[in-house]
Amino acid sequence: MTNLTGKWVVAETMQFNDETCKVEWVSVEKILAKDDLDKDMIMLLKTIVLFQEDGAIDFLCPLPEGVSQAEIDAAIAAGKLKLKDGMMVMDQKHWKEENGKIMADTGAEGEVFGEKVGPWEELKVVDGGMIEMMMYRLKKAE
């Protein structure tokens, strides 16, 4: 079983390939090499996922460029922003080990073919220790 605790970075994400008309895994390096990326996509691809021993998962994003320290301090004081390791905490979820599987609360709920689906999803270990979580493949940060 993979040691989940620690920092993980986005290594690959699913994207639609116009040439093959299929959704495929694409490396972050390849995506970041494109000229037409918007700021939100760049921030998303630079997200750090912090799995903690207590079962918490923090999604950490870099602060946007051009934001002053005064703006950051005001947002923190107003309760609109939480920082961890110099990054914005964008979301917090949970993970657990259950029946030998690593499960993560994705926050997604709904129905599939009339059957209720809960937010817990198995994190699969793939390609040399990466884990799949929703539409992302994460690798352990160095």
Short mmCIF file of N, CA and C in Angstrom, two decimals:
data_model
loop_
_atom_site.label_atom_id
_atom_site.label_comp_id
_atom_site.label_asym_id
_atom_site.label_seq_id
_atom_site.Cartn_x
_atom_site.Cartn_y
_atom_site.Cartn_z
N MET A 1 0.84 -1.18 0.00
CA MET A 1 0.00 0.00 0.00
C MET A 1 0.89 1.25 0.00
N THR A 2 0.52 2.23 -0.77
CA THR A 2 1.27 3.47 -0.90
C THR A 2 1.14 4.31 0.35
N ASN A 3 2.26 4.89 0.81
CA ASN A 3 2.21 5.84 1.93
C ASN A 3 1.64 7.14 1.40
N LEU A 4 0.42 7.45 1.78
CA LEU A 4 -0.29 8.59 1.23
C LEU A 4 0.10 9.91 1.87
N THR A 5 0.49 9.89 3.14
CA THR A 5 0.73 11.14 3.85
C THR A 5 1.85 11.94 3.20
N GLY A 6 1.64 13.23 3.13
CA GLY A 6 2.62 14.13 2.55
C GLY A 6 2.04 14.93 1.41
N LYS A 7 2.92 15.64 0.70
CA LYS A 7 2.51 16.50 -0.41
C LYS A 7 2.56 15.76 -1.73
N TRP A 8 1.52 15.96 -2.53
CA TRP A 8 1.41 15.39 -3.86
C TRP A 8 1.15 16.51 -4.84
N VAL A 9 1.66 16.40 -6.04
CA VAL A 9 1.46 17.41 -7.08
C VAL A 9 0.73 16.78 -8.26
N VAL A 10 0.06 17.61 -9.03
CA VAL A 10 -0.64 17.13 -10.22
C VAL A 10 0.42 16.80 -11.28
N ALA A 11 0.40 15.56 -11.76
CA ALA A 11 1.34 15.12 -12.79
C ALA A 11 0.67 15.03 -14.15
N GLU A 12 -0.60 14.61 -14.15
CA GLU A 12 -1.36 14.47 -15.38
C GLU A 12 -2.81 14.82 -15.11
N THR A 13 -3.51 15.22 -16.15
CA THR A 13 -4.94 15.47 -16.04
C THR A 13 -5.62 14.98 -17.32
N MET A 14 -6.90 14.71 -17.21
CA MET A 14 -7.65 14.25 -18.37
C MET A 14 -8.03 15.47 -19.20
N GLN A 15 -7.80 15.37 -20.52
CA GLN A 15 -8.17 16.44 -21.43
C GLN A 15 -8.70 15.84 -22.72
N PHE A 16 -9.60 16.58 -23.37
CA PHE A 16 -10.15 16.14 -24.64
C PHE A 16 -9.15 16.40 -25.75
N ASN A 17 -8.87 15.38 -26.56
CA ASN A 17 -7.96 15.50 -27.69
C ASN A 17 -8.81 15.71 -28.94
N ASP A 18 -8.69 16.90 -29.54
CA ASP A 18 -9.48 17.24 -30.72
C ASP A 18 -9.18 16.32 -31.91
N GLU A 19 -7.94 15.85 -32.01
CA GLU A 19 -7.55 15.01 -33.16
C GLU A 19 -8.12 13.60 -33.07
N THR A 20 -8.13 13.01 -31.87
CA THR A 20 -8.62 11.65 -31.72
C THR A 20 -10.07 11.60 -31.24
N CYS A 21 -10.60 12.75 -30.82
CA CYS A 21 -11.96 12.85 -30.28
C CYS A 21 -12.15 11.94 -29.06
N LYS A 22 -11.09 11.85 -28.25
CA LYS A 22 -11.11 11.04 -27.03
C LYS A 22 -10.56 11.86 -25.87
N VAL A 23 -10.97 11.49 -24.67
CA VAL A 23 -10.40 12.08 -23.46
C VAL A 23 -9.16 11.26 -23.12
N GLU A 24 -8.03 11.95 -22.91
CA GLU A 24 -6.76 11.27 -22.69
C GLU A 24 -6.01 11.91 -21.52
N TRP A 25 -5.10 11.13 -20.91
CA TRP A 25 -4.22 11.66 -19.89
C TRP A 25 -3.13 12.50 -20.56
N VAL A 26 -2.93 13.72 -20.05
CA VAL A 26 -1.91 14.61 -20.59
C VAL A 26 -1.05 15.11 -19.44
N SER A 27 0.27 15.14 -19.64
CA SER A 27 1.17 15.57 -18.58
C SER A 27 1.05 17.08 -18.34
N VAL A 28 1.27 17.47 -17.10
CA VAL A 28 1.22 18.88 -16.73
C VAL A 28 2.25 19.67 -17.54
N GLU A 29 3.44 19.11 -17.73
CA GLU A 29 4.48 19.80 -18.50
C GLU A 29 4.01 20.13 -19.91
N LYS A 30 3.33 19.19 -20.54
CA LYS A 30 2.84 19.40 -21.90
C LYS A 30 1.76 20.49 -21.92
N ILE A 31 0.89 20.49 -20.93
CA ILE A 31 -0.17 21.50 -20.87
C ILE A 31 0.42 22.88 -20.60
N LEU A 32 1.36 22.97 -19.65
CA LEU A 32 1.95 24.26 -19.30
C LEU A 32 2.80 24.84 -20.43
N ALA A 33 3.21 24.00 -21.40
CA ALA A 33 4.00 24.48 -22.53
C ALA A 33 3.15 25.23 -23.56
N LYS A 34 1.83 25.12 -23.44
CA LYS A 34 0.93 25.81 -24.37
C LYS A 34 0.92 27.31 -24.07
N ASP A 35 0.70 28.10 -25.11
CA ASP A 35 0.70 29.55 -24.97
C ASP A 35 -0.64 30.12 -24.51
N ASP A 36 -1.73 29.42 -24.76
CA ASP A 36 -3.06 29.99 -24.54
C ASP A 36 -3.74 29.56 -23.24
N LEU A 37 -2.97 29.27 -22.20
CA LEU A 37 -3.55 28.85 -20.92
C LEU A 37 -4.07 30.05 -20.14
N ASP A 38 -5.23 29.86 -19.49
CA ASP A 38 -5.72 30.93 -18.63
C ASP A 38 -5.13 30.76 -17.22
N LYS A 39 -5.23 31.84 -16.44
CA LYS A 39 -4.63 31.86 -15.09
C LYS A 39 -5.21 30.78 -14.19
N ASP A 40 -6.53 30.52 -14.31
CA ASP A 40 -7.17 29.51 -13.47
C ASP A 40 -6.62 28.12 -13.75
N MET A 41 -6.38 27.80 -15.02
CA MET A 41 -5.83 26.49 -15.37
C MET A 41 -4.42 26.35 -14.82
N ILE A 42 -3.63 27.39 -14.92
CA ILE A 42 -2.26 27.35 -14.40
C ILE A 42 -2.28 27.12 -12.90
N MET A 43 -3.14 27.85 -12.18
CA MET A 43 -3.24 27.67 -10.72
C MET A 43 -3.68 26.25 -10.39
N LEU A 44 -4.64 25.73 -11.14
CA LEU A 44 -5.13 24.38 -10.90
C LEU A 44 -4.02 23.34 -11.07
N LEU A 45 -3.23 23.50 -12.12
CA LEU A 45 -2.16 22.55 -12.40
C LEU A 45 -1.00 22.65 -11.40
N LYS A 46 -0.91 23.77 -10.70
CA LYS A 46 0.14 23.95 -9.69
C LYS A 46 -0.36 23.66 -8.27
N THR A 47 -1.54 23.05 -8.19
CA THR A 47 -2.11 22.69 -6.89
C THR A 47 -1.27 21.62 -6.22
N ILE A 48 -1.14 21.75 -4.91
CA ILE A 48 -0.52 20.72 -4.08
C ILE A 48 -1.62 20.08 -3.25
N VAL A 49 -1.65 18.76 -3.24
CA VAL A 49 -2.64 18.03 -2.44
C VAL A 49 -1.89 17.46 -1.24
N LEU A 50 -2.28 17.93 -0.05
CA LEU A 50 -1.60 17.53 1.18
C LEU A 50 -2.47 16.52 1.93
N PHE A 51 -2.01 15.26 1.95
CA PHE A 51 -2.68 14.21 2.70
C PHE A 51 -2.05 14.16 4.09
N GLN A 52 -2.88 14.34 5.12
CA GLN A 52 -2.38 14.39 6.48
C GLN A 52 -2.71 13.10 7.23
N GLU A 53 -1.93 12.80 8.25
CA GLU A 53 -2.11 11.56 9.00
C GLU A 53 -3.47 11.45 9.67
N ASP A 54 -4.07 12.60 10.01
CA ASP A 54 -5.38 12.58 10.69
C ASP A 54 -6.54 12.36 9.73
N GLY A 55 -6.26 12.13 8.44
CA GLY A 55 -7.31 11.87 7.47
C GLY A 55 -7.78 13.10 6.71
N ALA A 56 -7.17 14.25 6.97
CA ALA A 56 -7.54 15.47 6.26
C ALA A 56 -6.78 15.55 4.93
N ILE A 57 -7.42 16.16 3.94
CA ILE A 57 -6.77 16.47 2.66
C ILE A 57 -6.93 17.96 2.45
N ASP A 58 -5.83 18.67 2.27
CA ASP A 58 -5.87 20.09 1.94
C ASP A 58 -5.44 20.27 0.49
N PHE A 59 -6.21 21.06 -0.25
CA PHE A 59 -5.87 21.40 -1.63
C PHE A 59 -5.28 22.81 -1.59
N LEU A 60 -3.98 22.93 -1.87
CA LEU A 60 -3.26 24.19 -1.75
C LEU A 60 -2.91 24.74 -3.12
N CYS A 61 -3.25 26.01 -3.35
CA CYS A 61 -2.96 26.68 -4.62
C CYS A 61 -2.04 27.87 -4.37
N PRO A 62 -1.20 28.19 -5.35
CA PRO A 62 -0.35 29.36 -5.21
C PRO A 62 -1.20 30.63 -5.16
N LEU A 63 -0.70 31.64 -4.49
CA LEU A 63 -1.37 32.93 -4.47
C LEU A 63 -1.31 33.54 -5.87
N PRO A 64 -2.37 34.22 -6.29
CA PRO A 64 -2.34 34.85 -7.62
C PRO A 64 -1.26 35.92 -7.69
N GLU A 65 -0.67 36.07 -8.86
CA GLU A 65 0.36 37.09 -9.06
C GLU A 65 -0.25 38.47 -8.88
N GLY A 66 0.53 39.37 -8.31
CA GLY A 66 0.10 40.76 -8.18
C GLY A 66 -0.74 41.06 -6.96
N VAL A 67 -0.99 40.07 -6.10
CA VAL A 67 -1.75 40.31 -4.88
C VAL A 67 -0.79 40.82 -3.81
N SER A 68 -1.15 41.94 -3.20
CA SER A 68 -0.26 42.54 -2.19
C SER A 68 -0.42 41.84 -0.84
N GLN A 69 0.57 42.02 0.02
CA GLN A 69 0.51 41.46 1.36
C GLN A 69 -0.67 42.04 2.14
N ALA A 70 -0.96 43.33 1.91
CA ALA A 70 -2.10 43.98 2.58
C ALA A 70 -3.42 43.30 2.17
N GLU A 71 -3.57 42.95 0.89
CA GLU A 71 -4.77 42.26 0.43
C GLU A 71 -4.88 40.87 1.04
N ILE A 72 -3.76 40.19 1.13
CA ILE A 72 -3.74 38.86 1.75
C ILE A 72 -4.12 38.95 3.21
N ASP A 73 -3.52 39.89 3.94
CA ASP A 73 -3.82 40.07 5.36
C ASP A 73 -5.29 40.40 5.59
N ALA A 74 -5.86 41.26 4.73
CA ALA A 74 -7.27 41.64 4.85
C ALA A 74 -8.18 40.45 4.60
N ALA A 75 -7.85 39.63 3.62
CA ALA A 75 -8.65 38.45 3.31
C ALA A 75 -8.60 37.43 4.45
N ILE A 76 -7.43 37.27 5.05
CA ILE A 76 -7.29 36.37 6.19
C ILE A 76 -8.10 36.89 7.37
N ALA A 77 -7.98 38.19 7.66
CA ALA A 77 -8.72 38.80 8.78
C ALA A 77 -10.23 38.69 8.59
N ALA A 78 -10.70 38.76 7.35
CA ALA A 78 -12.13 38.67 7.05
C ALA A 78 -12.63 37.21 7.00
N GLY A 79 -11.71 36.26 7.15
CA GLY A 79 -12.08 34.85 7.10
C GLY A 79 -12.32 34.32 5.70
N LYS A 80 -11.90 35.07 4.70
CA LYS A 80 -12.09 34.65 3.30
C LYS A 80 -10.93 33.84 2.77
N LEU A 81 -9.83 33.82 3.49
CA LEU A 81 -8.62 33.15 3.01
C LEU A 81 -7.92 32.48 4.18
N LYS A 82 -7.45 31.26 3.91
CA LYS A 82 -6.63 30.53 4.87
C LYS A 82 -5.35 30.13 4.15
N LEU A 83 -4.22 30.37 4.79
CA LEU A 83 -2.93 30.00 4.20
C LEU A 83 -2.33 28.81 4.92
N LYS A 84 -1.60 28.01 4.16
CA LYS A 84 -0.82 26.90 4.72
C LYS A 84 0.41 26.77 3.85
N ASP A 85 1.58 26.80 4.46
CA ASP A 85 2.84 26.69 3.72
C ASP A 85 2.95 27.75 2.63
N GLY A 86 2.40 28.96 2.89
CA GLY A 86 2.48 30.06 1.93
C GLY A 86 1.55 29.92 0.73
N MET A 87 0.61 28.98 0.80
CA MET A 87 -0.33 28.77 -0.30
C MET A 87 -1.76 28.89 0.23
N MET A 88 -2.69 29.16 -0.69
CA MET A 88 -4.11 29.27 -0.32
C MET A 88 -4.70 27.88 -0.15
N VAL A 89 -5.46 27.70 0.93
CA VAL A 89 -6.21 26.46 1.12
C VAL A 89 -7.51 26.63 0.35
N MET A 90 -7.61 25.96 -0.79
CA MET A 90 -8.77 26.11 -1.67
C MET A 90 -9.92 25.18 -1.27
N ASP A 91 -9.59 24.04 -0.69
CA ASP A 91 -10.62 23.09 -0.31
C ASP A 91 -10.03 22.14 0.72
N GLN A 92 -10.90 21.57 1.52
CA GLN A 92 -10.48 20.56 2.49
C GLN A 92 -11.45 19.39 2.41
N LYS A 93 -10.90 18.20 2.32
CA LYS A 93 -11.69 16.96 2.25
C LYS A 93 -11.06 15.96 3.22
N HIS A 94 -11.44 14.69 3.09
CA HIS A 94 -10.92 13.65 3.97
C HIS A 94 -10.58 12.39 3.19
N TRP A 95 -9.70 11.59 3.78
CA TRP A 95 -9.36 10.30 3.22
C TRP A 95 -9.38 9.26 4.33
N LYS A 96 -9.48 7.99 3.95
CA LYS A 96 -9.48 6.91 4.94
C LYS A 96 -9.04 5.63 4.26
N GLU A 97 -8.62 4.68 5.09
CA GLU A 97 -8.32 3.34 4.62
C GLU A 97 -9.49 2.46 5.00
N GLU A 98 -10.00 1.71 4.03
CA GLU A 98 -11.18 0.88 4.28
C GLU A 98 -11.04 -0.42 3.50
N ASN A 99 -11.02 -1.54 4.21
CA ASN A 99 -10.90 -2.86 3.59
C ASN A 99 -9.69 -2.95 2.65
N GLY A 100 -8.56 -2.39 3.08
CA GLY A 100 -7.34 -2.44 2.28
C GLY A 100 -7.29 -1.46 1.12
N LYS A 101 -8.30 -0.60 1.00
CA LYS A 101 -8.34 0.39 -0.07
C LYS A 101 -8.21 1.79 0.53
N ILE A 102 -7.62 2.69 -0.26
CA ILE A 102 -7.54 4.09 0.15
C ILE A 102 -8.71 4.81 -0.51
N MET A 103 -9.54 5.44 0.31
CA MET A 103 -10.74 6.12 -0.16
C MET A 103 -10.61 7.61 0.12
N ALA A 104 -11.14 8.45 -0.79
CA ALA A 104 -11.12 9.90 -0.61
C ALA A 104 -12.53 10.45 -0.79
N ASP A 105 -12.88 11.41 0.04
CA ASP A 105 -14.16 12.11 -0.07
C ASP A 105 -13.99 13.17 -1.16
N THR A 106 -14.61 12.95 -2.31
CA THR A 106 -14.49 13.89 -3.42
C THR A 106 -15.50 15.02 -3.32
N GLY A 107 -16.49 14.84 -2.45
CA GLY A 107 -17.53 15.85 -2.32
C GLY A 107 -18.63 15.69 -3.35
N ALA A 108 -18.45 14.81 -4.31
CA ALA A 108 -19.45 14.62 -5.37
C ALA A 108 -20.51 13.63 -4.91
N GLU A 109 -21.77 13.97 -5.15
CA GLU A 109 -22.87 13.07 -4.86
C GLU A 109 -23.88 13.18 -5.99
N GLY A 110 -24.68 12.14 -6.15
CA GLY A 110 -25.70 12.18 -7.19
C GLY A 110 -26.24 10.80 -7.48
N GLU A 111 -26.66 10.60 -8.72
CA GLU A 111 -27.22 9.33 -9.16
C GLU A 111 -26.57 8.88 -10.45
N VAL A 112 -26.38 7.57 -10.57
CA VAL A 112 -25.91 6.96 -11.81
C VAL A 112 -26.88 5.82 -12.11
N PHE A 113 -27.55 5.92 -13.24
CA PHE A 113 -28.55 4.93 -13.64
C PHE A 113 -29.57 4.69 -12.53
N GLY A 114 -30.00 5.78 -11.89
CA GLY A 114 -31.04 5.70 -10.86
C GLY A 114 -30.56 5.22 -9.51
N GLU A 115 -29.25 4.95 -9.38
CA GLU A 115 -28.70 4.48 -8.12
C GLU A 115 -27.91 5.61 -7.46
N LYS A 116 -28.16 5.84 -6.18
CA LYS A 116 -27.49 6.92 -5.45
C LYS A 116 -25.99 6.63 -5.34
N VAL A 117 -25.18 7.67 -5.58
CA VAL A 117 -23.73 7.54 -5.51
C VAL A 117 -23.21 8.50 -4.45
N GLY A 118 -22.35 8.00 -3.58
CA GLY A 118 -21.79 8.81 -2.50
C GLY A 118 -20.49 9.47 -2.91
N PRO A 119 -19.94 10.28 -2.01
CA PRO A 119 -18.75 11.06 -2.34
C PRO A 119 -17.42 10.29 -2.23
N TRP A 120 -17.42 9.10 -1.65
CA TRP A 120 -16.17 8.37 -1.44
C TRP A 120 -15.75 7.62 -2.70
N GLU A 121 -14.50 7.84 -3.11
CA GLU A 121 -13.95 7.24 -4.32
C GLU A 121 -12.62 6.56 -3.96
N GLU A 122 -12.40 5.38 -4.54
CA GLU A 122 -11.13 4.69 -4.31
C GLU A 122 -10.02 5.41 -5.07
N LEU A 123 -8.90 5.62 -4.40
CA LEU A 123 -7.72 6.18 -5.05
C LEU A 123 -6.90 5.01 -5.56
N LYS A 124 -6.74 4.95 -6.87
CA LYS A 124 -6.01 3.84 -7.48
C LYS A 124 -4.55 4.22 -7.68
N VAL A 125 -3.67 3.29 -7.37
CA VAL A 125 -2.24 3.49 -7.61
C VAL A 125 -1.97 3.07 -9.05
N VAL A 126 -1.34 3.97 -9.82
CA VAL A 126 -1.06 3.72 -11.24
C VAL A 126 0.36 4.18 -11.58
N ASP A 127 0.87 3.73 -12.70
CA ASP A 127 2.12 4.21 -13.29
C ASP A 127 3.19 4.66 -12.30
N GLY A 128 3.85 3.72 -11.71
CA GLY A 128 5.01 4.03 -10.88
C GLY A 128 4.72 4.83 -9.62
N GLY A 129 3.61 4.54 -8.96
CA GLY A 129 3.34 5.18 -7.69
C GLY A 129 2.44 6.40 -7.75
N MET A 130 2.00 6.80 -8.94
CA MET A 130 1.03 7.90 -9.00
C MET A 130 -0.32 7.38 -8.51
N ILE A 131 -1.15 8.30 -8.04
CA ILE A 131 -2.50 7.94 -7.65
C ILE A 131 -3.50 8.72 -8.50
N GLU A 132 -4.61 8.06 -8.83
CA GLU A 132 -5.68 8.73 -9.57
C GLU A 132 -6.72 9.22 -8.58
N MET A 133 -7.02 10.50 -8.70
CA MET A 133 -8.05 11.12 -7.86
C MET A 133 -8.89 12.01 -8.77
N MET A 134 -10.12 11.61 -8.98
CA MET A 134 -11.03 12.28 -9.90
C MET A 134 -10.40 12.32 -11.29
N MET A 135 -10.18 13.51 -11.85
CA MET A 135 -9.61 13.61 -13.21
C MET A 135 -8.12 13.92 -13.19
N TYR A 136 -7.47 13.58 -12.08
CA TYR A 136 -6.05 13.92 -11.94
C TYR A 136 -5.25 12.70 -11.54
N ARG A 137 -4.01 12.69 -11.99
CA ARG A 137 -3.02 11.74 -11.51
C ARG A 137 -2.01 12.56 -10.73
N LEU A 138 -1.81 12.15 -9.48
CA LEU A 138 -0.91 12.87 -8.60
C LEU A 138 0.35 12.04 -8.36
N LYS A 139 1.48 12.76 -8.21
CA LYS A 139 2.72 12.08 -7.84
C LYS A 139 3.25 12.74 -6.57
N LYS A 140 3.96 11.97 -5.80
CA LYS A 140 4.52 12.46 -4.53
C LYS A 140 5.51 13.58 -4.83
N ALA A 141 5.38 14.68 -4.10
CA ALA A 141 6.30 15.81 -4.28
C ALA A 141 7.67 15.43 -3.71
N GLU A 142 8.70 15.99 -4.32
CA GLU A 142 10.06 15.67 -3.87
C GLU A 142 10.52 16.60 -2.80
#
